[in-house]
Short mmCIF file of C-alpha atoms in Angstrom, two decimals:
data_model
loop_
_atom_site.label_atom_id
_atom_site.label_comp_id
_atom_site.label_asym_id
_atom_site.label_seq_id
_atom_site.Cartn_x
_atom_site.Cartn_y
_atom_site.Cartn_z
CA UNK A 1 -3.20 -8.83 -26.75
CA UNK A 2 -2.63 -11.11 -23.55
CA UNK A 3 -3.72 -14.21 -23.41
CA UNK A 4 -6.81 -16.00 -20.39
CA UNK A 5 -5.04 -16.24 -17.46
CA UNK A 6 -1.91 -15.08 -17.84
CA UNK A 7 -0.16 -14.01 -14.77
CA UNK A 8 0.47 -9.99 -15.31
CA UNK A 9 1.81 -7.69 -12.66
CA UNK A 10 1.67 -4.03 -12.52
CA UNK A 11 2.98 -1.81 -15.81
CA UNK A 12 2.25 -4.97 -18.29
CA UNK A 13 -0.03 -4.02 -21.19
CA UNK A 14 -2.78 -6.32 -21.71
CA UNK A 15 -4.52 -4.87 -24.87
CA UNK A 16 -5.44 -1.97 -26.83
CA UNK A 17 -8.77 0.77 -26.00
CA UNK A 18 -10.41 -0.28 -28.98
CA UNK A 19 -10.03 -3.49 -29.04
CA UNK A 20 -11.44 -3.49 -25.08
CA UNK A 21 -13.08 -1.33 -21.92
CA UNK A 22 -11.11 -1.63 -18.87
CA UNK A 23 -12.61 -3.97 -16.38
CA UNK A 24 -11.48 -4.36 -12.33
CA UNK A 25 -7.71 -4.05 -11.56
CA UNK A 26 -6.60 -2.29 -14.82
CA UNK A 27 -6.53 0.98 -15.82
CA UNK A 28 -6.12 2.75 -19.54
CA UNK A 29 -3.42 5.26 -20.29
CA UNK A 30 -2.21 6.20 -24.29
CA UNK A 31 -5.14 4.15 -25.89
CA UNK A 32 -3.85 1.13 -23.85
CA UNK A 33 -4.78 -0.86 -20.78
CA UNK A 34 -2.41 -2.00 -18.72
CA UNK A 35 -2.55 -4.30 -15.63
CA UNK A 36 -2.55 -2.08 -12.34
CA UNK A 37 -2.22 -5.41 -9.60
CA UNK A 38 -0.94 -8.45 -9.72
CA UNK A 39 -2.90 -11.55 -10.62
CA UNK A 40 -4.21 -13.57 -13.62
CA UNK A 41 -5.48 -11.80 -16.48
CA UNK A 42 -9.83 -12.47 -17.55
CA UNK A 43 -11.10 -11.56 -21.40
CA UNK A 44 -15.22 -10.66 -20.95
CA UNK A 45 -16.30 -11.68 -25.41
CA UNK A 46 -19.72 -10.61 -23.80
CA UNK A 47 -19.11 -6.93 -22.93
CA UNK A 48 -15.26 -6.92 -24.54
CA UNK A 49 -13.18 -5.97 -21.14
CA UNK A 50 -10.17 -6.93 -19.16
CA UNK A 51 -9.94 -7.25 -15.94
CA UNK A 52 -7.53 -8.41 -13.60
CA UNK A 53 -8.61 -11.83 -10.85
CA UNK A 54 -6.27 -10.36 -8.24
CA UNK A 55 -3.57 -13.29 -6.29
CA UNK A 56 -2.53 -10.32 -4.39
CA UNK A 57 -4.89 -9.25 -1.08
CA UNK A 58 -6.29 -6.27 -2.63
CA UNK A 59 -8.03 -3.18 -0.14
CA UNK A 60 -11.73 -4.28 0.05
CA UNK A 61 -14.28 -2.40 -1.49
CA UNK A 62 -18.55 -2.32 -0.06
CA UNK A 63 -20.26 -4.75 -2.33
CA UNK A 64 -24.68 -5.25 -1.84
CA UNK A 65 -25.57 -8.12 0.99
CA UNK A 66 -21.69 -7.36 2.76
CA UNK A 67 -22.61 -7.43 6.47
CA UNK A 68 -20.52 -4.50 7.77
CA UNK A 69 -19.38 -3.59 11.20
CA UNK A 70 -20.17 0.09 12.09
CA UNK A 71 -20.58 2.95 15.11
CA UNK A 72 -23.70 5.19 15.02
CA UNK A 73 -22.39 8.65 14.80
CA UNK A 74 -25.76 10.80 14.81
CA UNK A 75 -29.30 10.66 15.20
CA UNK A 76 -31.48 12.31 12.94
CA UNK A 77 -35.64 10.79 13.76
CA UNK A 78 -35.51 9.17 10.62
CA UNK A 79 -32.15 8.43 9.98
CA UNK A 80 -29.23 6.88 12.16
CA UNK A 81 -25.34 7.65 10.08
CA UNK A 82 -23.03 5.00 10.62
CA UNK A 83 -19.36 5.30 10.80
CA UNK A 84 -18.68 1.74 8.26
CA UNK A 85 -15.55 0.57 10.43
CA UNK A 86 -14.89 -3.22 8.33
CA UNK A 87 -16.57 -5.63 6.69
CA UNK A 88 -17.39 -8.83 8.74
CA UNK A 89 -15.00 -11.19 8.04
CA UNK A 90 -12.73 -9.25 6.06
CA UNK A 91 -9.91 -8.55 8.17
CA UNK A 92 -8.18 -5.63 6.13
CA UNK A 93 -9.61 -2.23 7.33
CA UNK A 94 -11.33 -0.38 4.29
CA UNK A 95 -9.75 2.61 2.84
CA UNK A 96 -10.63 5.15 4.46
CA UNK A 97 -13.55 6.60 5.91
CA UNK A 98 -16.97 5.18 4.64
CA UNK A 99 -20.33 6.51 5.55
CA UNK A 100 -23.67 4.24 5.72
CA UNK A 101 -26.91 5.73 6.74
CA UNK A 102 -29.84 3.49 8.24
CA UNK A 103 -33.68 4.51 7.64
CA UNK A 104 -36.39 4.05 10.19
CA UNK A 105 -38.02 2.04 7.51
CA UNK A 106 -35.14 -0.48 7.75
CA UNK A 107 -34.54 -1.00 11.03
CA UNK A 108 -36.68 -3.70 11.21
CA UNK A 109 -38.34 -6.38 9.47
CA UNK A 110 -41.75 -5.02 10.91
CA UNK A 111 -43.25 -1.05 11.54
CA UNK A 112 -40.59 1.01 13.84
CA UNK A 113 -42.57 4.45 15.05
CA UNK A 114 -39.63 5.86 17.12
CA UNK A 115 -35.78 5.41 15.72
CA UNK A 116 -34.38 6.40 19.11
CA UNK A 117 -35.72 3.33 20.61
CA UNK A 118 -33.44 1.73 18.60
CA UNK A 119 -30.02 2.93 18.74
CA UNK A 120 -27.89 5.67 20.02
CA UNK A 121 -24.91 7.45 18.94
CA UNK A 122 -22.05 5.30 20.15
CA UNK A 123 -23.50 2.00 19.41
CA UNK A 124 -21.69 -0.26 17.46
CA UNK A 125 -23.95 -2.39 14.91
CA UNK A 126 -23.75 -4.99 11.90
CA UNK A 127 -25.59 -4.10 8.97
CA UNK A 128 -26.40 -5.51 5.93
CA UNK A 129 -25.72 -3.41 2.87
CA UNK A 130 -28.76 -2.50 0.51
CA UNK A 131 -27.19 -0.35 -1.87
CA UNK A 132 -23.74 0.23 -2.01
CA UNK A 133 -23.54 2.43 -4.78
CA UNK A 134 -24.80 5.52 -2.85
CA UNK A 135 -23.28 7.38 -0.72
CA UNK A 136 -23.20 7.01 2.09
CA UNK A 137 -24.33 3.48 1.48
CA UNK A 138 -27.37 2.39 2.48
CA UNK A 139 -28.23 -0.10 5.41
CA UNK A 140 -30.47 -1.91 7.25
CA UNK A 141 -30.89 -4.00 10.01
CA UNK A 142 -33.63 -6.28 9.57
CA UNK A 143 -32.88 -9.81 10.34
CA UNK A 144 -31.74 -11.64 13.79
CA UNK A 145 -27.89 -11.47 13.39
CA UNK A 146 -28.25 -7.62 12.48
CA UNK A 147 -28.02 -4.75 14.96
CA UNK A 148 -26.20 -3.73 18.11
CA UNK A 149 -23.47 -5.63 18.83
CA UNK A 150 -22.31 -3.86 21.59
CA UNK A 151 -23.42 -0.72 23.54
CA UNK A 152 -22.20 1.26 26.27
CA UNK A 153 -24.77 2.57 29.09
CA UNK A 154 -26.11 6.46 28.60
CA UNK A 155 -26.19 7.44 32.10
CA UNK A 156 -22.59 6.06 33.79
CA UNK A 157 -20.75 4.49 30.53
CA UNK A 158 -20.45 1.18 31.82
CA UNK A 159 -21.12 -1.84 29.69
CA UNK A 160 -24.20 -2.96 28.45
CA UNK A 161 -25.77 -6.61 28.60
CA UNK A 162 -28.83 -8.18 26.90
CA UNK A 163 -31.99 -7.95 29.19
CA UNK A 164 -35.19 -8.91 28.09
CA UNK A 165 -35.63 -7.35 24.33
CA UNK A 166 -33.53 -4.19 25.22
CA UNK A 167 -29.93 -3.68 27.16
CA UNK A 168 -29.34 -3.18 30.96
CA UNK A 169 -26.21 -1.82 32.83
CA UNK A 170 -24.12 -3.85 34.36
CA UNK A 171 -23.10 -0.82 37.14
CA UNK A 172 -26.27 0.95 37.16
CA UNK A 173 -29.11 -1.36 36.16
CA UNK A 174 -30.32 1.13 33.79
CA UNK A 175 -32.18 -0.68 31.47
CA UNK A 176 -32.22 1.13 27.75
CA UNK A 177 -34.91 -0.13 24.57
CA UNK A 178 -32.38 -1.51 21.67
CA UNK A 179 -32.65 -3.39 18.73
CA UNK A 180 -30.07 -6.05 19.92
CA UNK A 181 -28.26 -8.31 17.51
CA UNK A 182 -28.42 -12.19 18.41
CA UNK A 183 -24.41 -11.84 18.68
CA UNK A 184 -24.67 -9.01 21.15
CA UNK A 185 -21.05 -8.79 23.28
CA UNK A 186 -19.87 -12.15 21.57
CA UNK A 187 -17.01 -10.38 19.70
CA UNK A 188 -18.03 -11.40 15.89
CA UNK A 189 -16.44 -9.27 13.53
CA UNK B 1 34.61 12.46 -1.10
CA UNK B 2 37.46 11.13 -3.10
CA UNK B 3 40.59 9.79 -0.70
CA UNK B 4 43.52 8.21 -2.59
CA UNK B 5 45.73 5.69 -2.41
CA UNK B 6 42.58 2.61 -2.31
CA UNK B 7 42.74 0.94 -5.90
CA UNK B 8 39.79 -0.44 -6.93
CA UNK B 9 40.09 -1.62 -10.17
CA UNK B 10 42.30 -4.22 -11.13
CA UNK B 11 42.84 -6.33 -13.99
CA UNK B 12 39.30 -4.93 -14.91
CA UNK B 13 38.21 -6.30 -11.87
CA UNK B 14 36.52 -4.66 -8.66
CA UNK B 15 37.33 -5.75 -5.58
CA UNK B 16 34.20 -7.63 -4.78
CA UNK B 17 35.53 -9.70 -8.20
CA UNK B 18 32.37 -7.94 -10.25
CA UNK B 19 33.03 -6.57 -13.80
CA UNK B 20 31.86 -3.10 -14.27
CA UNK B 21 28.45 -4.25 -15.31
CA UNK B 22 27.71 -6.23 -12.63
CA UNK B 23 25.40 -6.19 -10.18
CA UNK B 24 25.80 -7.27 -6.70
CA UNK B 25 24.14 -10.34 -5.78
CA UNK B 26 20.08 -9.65 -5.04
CA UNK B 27 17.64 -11.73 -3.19
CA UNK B 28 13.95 -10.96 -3.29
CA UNK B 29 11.47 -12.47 -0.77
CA UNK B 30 7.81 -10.74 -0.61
CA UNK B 31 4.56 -11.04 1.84
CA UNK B 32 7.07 -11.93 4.66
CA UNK B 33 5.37 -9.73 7.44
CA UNK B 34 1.96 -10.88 8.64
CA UNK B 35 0.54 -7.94 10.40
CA UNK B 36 1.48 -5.43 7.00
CA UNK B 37 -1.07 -4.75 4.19
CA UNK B 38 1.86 -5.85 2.30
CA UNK B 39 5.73 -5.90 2.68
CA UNK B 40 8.93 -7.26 1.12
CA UNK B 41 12.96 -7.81 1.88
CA UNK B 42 15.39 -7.65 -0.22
CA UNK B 43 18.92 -8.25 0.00
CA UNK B 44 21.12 -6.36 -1.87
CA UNK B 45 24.78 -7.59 -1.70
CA UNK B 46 25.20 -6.30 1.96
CA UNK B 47 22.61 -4.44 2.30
CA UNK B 48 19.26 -6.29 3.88
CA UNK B 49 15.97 -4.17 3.74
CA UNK B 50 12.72 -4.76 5.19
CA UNK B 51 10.09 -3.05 3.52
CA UNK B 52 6.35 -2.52 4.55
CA UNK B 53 3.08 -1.30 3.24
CA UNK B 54 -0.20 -0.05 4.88
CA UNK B 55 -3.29 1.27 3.22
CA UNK B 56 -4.96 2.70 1.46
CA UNK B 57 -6.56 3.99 4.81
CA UNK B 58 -7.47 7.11 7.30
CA UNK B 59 -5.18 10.09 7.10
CA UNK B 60 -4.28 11.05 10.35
CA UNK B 61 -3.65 14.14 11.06
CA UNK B 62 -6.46 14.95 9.06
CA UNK B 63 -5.40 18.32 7.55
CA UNK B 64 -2.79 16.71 5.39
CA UNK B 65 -5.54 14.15 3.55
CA UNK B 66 -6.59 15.39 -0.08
CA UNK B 67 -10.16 15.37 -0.98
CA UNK B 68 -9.63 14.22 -4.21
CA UNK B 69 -6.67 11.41 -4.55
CA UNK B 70 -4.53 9.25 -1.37
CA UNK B 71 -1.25 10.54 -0.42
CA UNK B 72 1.64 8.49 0.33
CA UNK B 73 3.87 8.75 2.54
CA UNK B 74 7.59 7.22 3.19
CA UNK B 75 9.53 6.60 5.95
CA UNK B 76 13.15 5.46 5.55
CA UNK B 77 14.97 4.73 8.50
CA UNK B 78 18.12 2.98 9.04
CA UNK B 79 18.65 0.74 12.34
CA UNK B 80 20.94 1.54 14.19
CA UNK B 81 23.30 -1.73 13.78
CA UNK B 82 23.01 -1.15 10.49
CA UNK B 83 26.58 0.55 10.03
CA UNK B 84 30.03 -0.27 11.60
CA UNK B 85 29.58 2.76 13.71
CA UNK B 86 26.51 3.04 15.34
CA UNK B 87 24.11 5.01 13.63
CA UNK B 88 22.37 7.54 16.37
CA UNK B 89 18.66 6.42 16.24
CA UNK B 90 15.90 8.56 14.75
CA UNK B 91 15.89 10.38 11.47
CA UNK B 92 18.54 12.35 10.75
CA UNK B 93 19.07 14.71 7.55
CA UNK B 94 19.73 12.03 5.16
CA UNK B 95 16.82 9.53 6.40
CA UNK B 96 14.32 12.42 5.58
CA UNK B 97 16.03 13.22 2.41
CA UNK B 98 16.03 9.85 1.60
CA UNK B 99 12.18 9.61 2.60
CA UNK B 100 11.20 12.66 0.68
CA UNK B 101 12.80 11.56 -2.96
CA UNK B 102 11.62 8.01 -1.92
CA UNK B 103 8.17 9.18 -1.76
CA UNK B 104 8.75 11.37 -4.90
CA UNK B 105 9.87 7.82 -6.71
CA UNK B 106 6.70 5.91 -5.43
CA UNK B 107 3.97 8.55 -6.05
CA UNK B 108 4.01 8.58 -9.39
CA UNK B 109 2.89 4.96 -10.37
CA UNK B 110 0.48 4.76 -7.64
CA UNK B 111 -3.11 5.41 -8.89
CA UNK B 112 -4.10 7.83 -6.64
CA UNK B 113 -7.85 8.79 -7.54
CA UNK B 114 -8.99 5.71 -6.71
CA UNK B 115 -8.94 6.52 -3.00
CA UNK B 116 -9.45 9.96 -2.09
CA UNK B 117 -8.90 11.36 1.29
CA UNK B 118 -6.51 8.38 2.22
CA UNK B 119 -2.83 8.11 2.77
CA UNK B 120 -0.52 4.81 1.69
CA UNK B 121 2.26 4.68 4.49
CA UNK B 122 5.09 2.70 3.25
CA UNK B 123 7.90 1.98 6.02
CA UNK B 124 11.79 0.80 4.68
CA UNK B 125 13.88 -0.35 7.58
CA UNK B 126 17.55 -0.70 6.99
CA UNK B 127 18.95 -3.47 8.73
CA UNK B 128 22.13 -3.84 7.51
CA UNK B 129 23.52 -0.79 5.09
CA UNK B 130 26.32 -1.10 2.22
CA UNK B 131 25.60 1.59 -0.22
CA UNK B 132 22.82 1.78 -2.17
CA UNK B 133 20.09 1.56 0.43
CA UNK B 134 18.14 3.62 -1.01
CA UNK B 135 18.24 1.93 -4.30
CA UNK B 136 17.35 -0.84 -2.55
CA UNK B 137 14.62 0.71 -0.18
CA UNK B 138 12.79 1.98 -3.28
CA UNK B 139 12.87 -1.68 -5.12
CA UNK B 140 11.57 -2.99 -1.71
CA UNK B 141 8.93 -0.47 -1.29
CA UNK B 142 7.88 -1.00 -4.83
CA UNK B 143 7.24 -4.70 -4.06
CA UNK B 144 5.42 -3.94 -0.74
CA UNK B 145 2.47 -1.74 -2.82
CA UNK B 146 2.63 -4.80 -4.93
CA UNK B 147 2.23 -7.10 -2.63
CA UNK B 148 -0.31 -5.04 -0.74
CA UNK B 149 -2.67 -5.21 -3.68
CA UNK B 150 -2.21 -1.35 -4.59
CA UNK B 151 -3.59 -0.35 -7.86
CA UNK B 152 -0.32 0.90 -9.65
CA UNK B 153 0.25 2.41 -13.39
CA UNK B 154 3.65 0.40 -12.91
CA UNK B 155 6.41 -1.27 -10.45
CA UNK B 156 9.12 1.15 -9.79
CA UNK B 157 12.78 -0.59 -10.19
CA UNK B 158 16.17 1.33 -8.69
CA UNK B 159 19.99 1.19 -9.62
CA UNK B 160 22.60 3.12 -9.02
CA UNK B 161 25.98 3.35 -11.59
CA UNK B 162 29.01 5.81 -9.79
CA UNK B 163 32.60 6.29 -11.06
CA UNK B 164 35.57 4.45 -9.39
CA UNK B 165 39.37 4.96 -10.52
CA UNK B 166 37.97 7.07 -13.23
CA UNK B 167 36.00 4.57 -14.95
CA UNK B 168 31.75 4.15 -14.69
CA UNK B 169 30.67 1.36 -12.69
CA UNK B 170 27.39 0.15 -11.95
CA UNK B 171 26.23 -0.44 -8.94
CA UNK B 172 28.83 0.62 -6.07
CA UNK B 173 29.68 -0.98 -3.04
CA UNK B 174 30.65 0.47 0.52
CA UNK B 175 34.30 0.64 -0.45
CA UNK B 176 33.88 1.97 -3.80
CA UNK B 177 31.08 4.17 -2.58
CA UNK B 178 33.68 5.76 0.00
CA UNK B 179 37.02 5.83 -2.23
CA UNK B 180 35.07 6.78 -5.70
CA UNK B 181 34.24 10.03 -7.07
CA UNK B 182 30.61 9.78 -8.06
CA UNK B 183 27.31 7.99 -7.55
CA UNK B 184 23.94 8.21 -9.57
CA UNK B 185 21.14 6.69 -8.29
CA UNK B 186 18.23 6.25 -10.71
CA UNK B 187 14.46 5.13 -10.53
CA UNK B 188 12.54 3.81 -13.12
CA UNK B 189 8.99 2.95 -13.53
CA UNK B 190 10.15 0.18 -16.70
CA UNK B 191 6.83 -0.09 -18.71
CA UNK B 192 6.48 3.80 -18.91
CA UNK B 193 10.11 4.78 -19.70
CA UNK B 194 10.03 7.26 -16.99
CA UNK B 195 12.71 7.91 -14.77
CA UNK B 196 11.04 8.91 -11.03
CA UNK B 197 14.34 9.15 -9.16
CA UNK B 198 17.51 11.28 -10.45
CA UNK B 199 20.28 12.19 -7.75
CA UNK B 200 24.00 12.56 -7.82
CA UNK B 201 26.65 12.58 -5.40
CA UNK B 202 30.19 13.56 -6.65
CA UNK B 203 30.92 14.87 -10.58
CA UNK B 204 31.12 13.29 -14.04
CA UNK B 205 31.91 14.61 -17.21
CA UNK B 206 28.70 15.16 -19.32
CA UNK B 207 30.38 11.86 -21.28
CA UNK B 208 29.90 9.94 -17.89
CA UNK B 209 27.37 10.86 -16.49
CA UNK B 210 25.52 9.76 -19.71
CA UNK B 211 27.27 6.54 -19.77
CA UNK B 212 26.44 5.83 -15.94
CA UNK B 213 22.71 7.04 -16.52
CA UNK B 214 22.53 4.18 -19.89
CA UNK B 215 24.06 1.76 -16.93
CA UNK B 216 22.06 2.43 -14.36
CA UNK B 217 18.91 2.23 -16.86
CA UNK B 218 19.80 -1.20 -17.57
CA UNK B 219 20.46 -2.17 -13.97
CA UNK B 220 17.38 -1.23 -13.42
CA UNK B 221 15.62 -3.43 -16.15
CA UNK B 222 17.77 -6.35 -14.53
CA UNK B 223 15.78 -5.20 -10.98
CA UNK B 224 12.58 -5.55 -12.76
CA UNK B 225 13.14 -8.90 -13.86
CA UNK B 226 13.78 -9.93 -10.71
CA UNK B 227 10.51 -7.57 -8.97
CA UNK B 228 8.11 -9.71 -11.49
CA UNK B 229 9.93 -13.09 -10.55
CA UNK B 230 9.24 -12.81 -7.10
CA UNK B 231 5.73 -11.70 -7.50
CA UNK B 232 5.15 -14.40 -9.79
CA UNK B 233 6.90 -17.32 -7.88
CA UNK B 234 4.66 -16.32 -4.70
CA UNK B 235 1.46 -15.67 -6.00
CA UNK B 236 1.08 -17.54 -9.62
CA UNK B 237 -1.14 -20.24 -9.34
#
């Protein structure tokens, strides 16, 4: 058996299966488990696993209370799927496609009677994960930094810009109802 | 393949001065491109090999993605300074050869299940080619996916042994690569015993070819020190 915080790389066998369960960035092969990336190695007495602190930047995974960046890619009336595009602040793209779906009952802090008063397909939002162990993980929007972030208009495609509580075209002063982010068009991801 | 009349043994010398269980001088630097997921370079005597890693992410085009495990996929390519004559740029018959067993040498440490429906692109660039590239290409690679935070069952080390003025040597050179009769690369994922990569350019005797395979084994466990050095010196503590 390895040692606390040894430094293992890939292929280097850290204990045995029944000694152990294998925890984050290891895997089990043979009745062994072996390191799969590169880092230091952590012993868990409580729950007997190993897992692996990676030193390496390892591809992020959805964790609960991530705000994620995302584009609404259909409408249902209670329901608006998100395309899950990054997570804010985390500047390596996620594996792959990842699928978040937002319920008219978390939209808002308060009561929301129509959904399509509140986005369209197209907009991009940040989110704050509830439950990222379903799939597709489950969102909401409640809170002032949440929402769209930017929007483009539904009659001529131009750019939208905060106007009063909703968005308004910049070409042709269309205004459209949104639930608008307070860093609408500032570029935060 | 074999010309006469070049000597390359003498006094049980080679001409680079190298016994025949000598490697060539390597140099391993890793995380040296900003923009990659991960990448490495590695210079192998002459040779000098950028390596990159992206992923795991989107499979485009979609109809090669599987819905149950990532893909990977390797592109070796050499530049075209990269040989005395200039090399004609784009791939060519051995670049996608070279690719294809490349990718066959990677695939099987990565753990693919993990990420389903994505693809792991790995990029080698030859910039400066003196046999054994893709020896070299595949330690490189290894050390990108590495460095890139890839879950892996194990790094994947490369060495090639050959036969020059009928003896086994390990790891040849241009000039011995040209003049000799044989070359054997070999890939070897260390912790599992498993050999991913098996190729061979000219003939041995069953005799040689297993002494250059037991040679190009332990060239390989010499590549793997050096792999876990590197990782270690740039990312312990």
């Amino acid at each position: 058996m390895t040692e606390e915080g040894k430094f293992v790389t890939p292929g280097e066998s850290l204990g045995i299966s029944e000694e152990f369960m294998p925890g984050y960035g290891t895997y089990e092969e043979d009745g062994s488990i072996f390191a799969a990336v590169s880092g230091t190695v952590k012993i868990d007495m409580r729950d007997r696993s190993l897992s692996v602190a990676p030193k390496v930047s390892v591809p992020p995974e959805i964790h609960d209370g991530d705000i994620i960046i995302g584009k609404i890619w259909e409408m249902k009336s209670q329901l608006a799927l998100v395309d899950i595009l990054k997570i804010k602040g985390v500047e390596r793209g996620l594996p792959g496609n990842v699928r978040g779906a937002l319920h008219i009952s978390k939209a808002r802090a308060g009561y929301v009677s129509d959904l399509s008063k509140e986005f369209t397909i197209g907009d991009v939002i940040a989110a704050r994960v509830v439950d990222a162990g379903r799939e597709p993980v489950e969102l909401t929007t409640a809170g002032r930094d949440l929402g769209v972030v930017k929007a483009f208009c539904s009659r001529c495609g131009a750019s939208l810009e905060p106007f009063k509580r909703g968005l308004r075209c910049v070409e042709c002063r269309n205004v459209e109802p949104r639930n608008v982010s307070d860093i609408y068009g500032k570029g935060e991801v | 393949m074999k010309k006469e009349g070049v000597k390359l043994i003498e006094n049980g010398k080679r001409l680079d001065g190298r016994g025949l269980d000598e490697l060539r001088p390597i140099k391993m630097e890793i995380g040296v491109l900003k923009r990659a997921d991960g990448s490495a370079y590695v210079e192998w005597g002459e040779n000098k090999i950028m390596a990159a890693c992206y992923g795991p992410r989107e499979v485009h085009p979609r109809h090669v993605e599987e819905p149950d495990r990532a893909i990977v996929r390797v592109r070796y390519n050499m530049a075209p300074f990269s040989v005395p004559d200039r090399k004609r740029p784009g791939p060519d018959r051995r670049s996608v050869e070279i690719s294809k067993v490349t990718k066959e040498a990677l695939e099987p440490v990565v753990l693919t299940h993990l990420f389903p429906r994505t693809v792991v692109d790995i990029f080698i660039e030859v910039l400066q080619a003196n046999a054994g590239t893709r020896c070299a290409g595949i330690t490189a690679a290894a050390l990108a996916m590495a460095d890139a935070g890839i879950p892996m069952r194990d790094l994947v080390a490369s060495c090639a042994a050959g036969k020059i003025d009928g003896k086994v040597a390990l790891d040849l050179m241009g000039l011995e690569d040209n003049y000799g009769e044989a070359d054997l690369p070999v890939a070897l994922a260390p912790n599992k015993k498993q050999v991913t990569l098996l190729q061979m350019d000219g003939n041995f005797t069953r005799a040689e070819f297993e002494e250059a395979f037991e040679k190009a084994l332990g060239g390989c466990l010499k590549v793997y020190e050096m792999q876990k050095k590197t990782i270690r010196k740039k990312y312990e503590v």
